[in-house]
Every structure is written in structure tokens, then in C-alpha cells.
Amino acid sequence: MNLSPALEKAYSSERLSAREAQQRAEWIAFGPIVFQVSRLMLKFGILDMLRDSDEGMTIEEVAERTGLSVYAAKVLLEASLTIGSVLVDKNTDRFSLSKIGWFLINDPATRVNIDFNHDVNYQGWFDLEEALVKGKPAGLKYFGEWPTIYEALSQLPEQVQKSWFGFDHFYSDSSFAQALDIVFAGNPDTILDVGGNTGRWAMQCVTHNPNVKVTVMDLPQQVDMMEKQTAGKDGAERIDAFATDLLDDSNSFPTNKHYDVIWMSQFLDCFGESEVVSILRRAAAIMDSKSRVYIMETVWDRQRFEPAAFCLTMTSLYFTALANGNSKMFNTDDLKRLISEAGLEVEKIHDGLGQGHSIFVCKLK
């Protein structure tokens, strides 16, 4: 496994003392409670109150300000104290915010991840074991009976949709500006946006370049959402759609026009390995020597920092339990292998985009 230098240092040898390792093990054992306590400290505004208080706050003051009972305020604050998100002055019994609490409030990635894990994933995690054994998204049943979450997106409860799209857009949007420069360096006239979702990338493209034409390719229900989201916006007249289900390997890519760029952003991680190869083979079938496939993914072993790699390997289990049961966040070796099996080769890799994205530029072998 070719880990980035920072990750190799972190993951190739023991770094914790026995006491630290024991503490980490207990964090794992009580992880669900750590999560819910921290989420509620945010939801009830307690962390914000502590941040804005010059002298800290007592349990009774927190209870009065939030409308919670003294008991509720006490169990939350005491748990948060041992979690590390708050501090206490032993002389005054006044609580204040710690660095961890500050990041819970202010780090946008953390807030997006909390909403995503609570609203979308939390109940489904209970069935992770079944999902791993059966290769099916067993946790999806809490929202209804669908084969994957993608068919369900347009019908999920409003808050679940908000958190799902908030998670998806947060990570992709942070990379778009740099990705546009990379893609348009080749002056493409036509782009096929595979898995274009709500059309955010397509809109970025037609805004960036006044001549480019984009085809969004996705499931019929996603195409409907895209058309509603882009209707009436400047440049939307240069966006068309191709509705299809790529899980059916008899469905080919559109052949009615030539595409200079085939764009796949946070898309292939939604499929199992055999499905990825099938999709890329069908992409290769409509390419010529000048065409390029741009695959943008958050590849976990290419991350500069440990928290990013941690978030990505944990997100793999969302795909297991809820999304489809058989996909994950890629590592470099796996993604290169699948690209090669599909008859393509990696021409160049661009790293360090946005929240840790990489773009694999691929051409025909």
C-alpha cells in the first residue's frame, strides 16, 4: 500500500503508550454516546454559550439558559468534560470551551459530518454486520425498500436529503474551482458529466466557459432533480440530459455526439469493483485518442493529514450499510487497477484539491 508520507508515519508503527491505547479503546466502546452527547451540546447551544462567556458557566446557569433540567445539563457537561470538549475550573465549578469544543463549533467539515452521520447513517449503522455479510445495504430499510440509496434520494425525508446533499456538496464544491482550471486547460467543447446529480458541476462549467456544452448523465429521478435545479439559470440552455441506469451493463454511454471530456466526480466510489470496470469500459467505448476521462475522488491513502484519511475510511462503511453494500472510498492501487482493467491508463494525477480530492486523468491504452 502506497501511503502518503504523513500517513505512512502515522499508520506504520505504534505511537501510543499503553495508557493512551486503553483510553482510545474505551472511546471506541462508548463511541455512539460520545457522538450523541457532542451533537446535543451543539444543538442545545451549550458550546456556543461557553464560547461566548468570559468567565465560564455553572451547571445551573447552563440549565437556566437552555431550559434544560439541572440533571440534563449536568450529565451533558460531565460527559463533555471527559470527552474533552469542555474544561472546568475546580475552584469555581465553572465550565469553559476547550480546543475540541471550538472545532466542533467552527470546523465546517466536522459540522457536515455530524449532520450526515446523525440524519442519514445513525440508525443504519446498527445493521452494518448484516450489510457486510450479505453485501447489501441493510441499513437503508429505515427509510424504505430500495436497492440503493440513489433511487431513494428524491423521496427521503427533507432533513435527511438536506444532510446528504450537504455532505456531498461540501466535499465536491470545495474542489470545483481548481478542477475547472484542470479540465478547461484542454479547451474542451463538450463534457459528459457522469453521475451529475443536481447539476452543480454542469452549472460551474457553463458559467466558467461561454461555449462549452454539457450533458448530465444520471438516473431518471436524478435527471428530473437536475432539470428543476438548473431551470432558468444562465447557461442552462447549454446543458442537456441523458437518463440511464449504469448498474445495467447493457446501457451504453450516449453515442449521438463526441465528448472531449468524460467527467466523474465522487461517482465511481458509489459502485463495486466489477461495476466500476463495466462503467469505465463503456466510457472507453465512446472515446478516441483525444478524449480524456477525469476521475475526481477523495482517495484515502493520498491524504496529507490523518483526520482526512480517518473520515474517508469511515465513510466507506456508509456505502456498506446504507448506500449500496459493495463500494468504498478508493486507495490509489485499487483505482489504478480498475482503470487499467477497463482499457484505460492514468496519464496524470492532480492531488491536493479542496478537501483532499485527487483527479486521475485517463486516456485510452
Coordinates of N, CA and C in Angstrom, one line a residue, residues 1 34 43 69 172 204 253 355:
M1 N 0.8 -1.2 0.0 CA 0.0 0.0 0.0 C 0.9 1.2 0.0
V34 N -20.5 9.3 22.9 CA -19.6 10.4 22.6 C -20.2 11.3 21.5
K43 N -26.5 21.2 19.4 CA -27.9 21.5 19.1 C -28.5 22.4 20.2
S69 N -33.3 20.7 32.4 CA -33.2 20.5 33.8 C -31.8 20.6 34.3
S172 N -17.4 18.1 -2.6 CA -17.2 18.3 -4.1 C -17.0 19.8 -4.4
Q204 N -21.3 25.0 -13.1 CA -20.0 25.6 -12.9 C -19.3 25.6 -14.3
F253 N -23.1 4.4 -22.9 CA -23.0 5.8 -22.9 C -23.5 6.4 -24.1
Q355 N -11.0 19.7 -0.3 CA -11.0 18.9 0.9 C -10.3 17.6 0.7

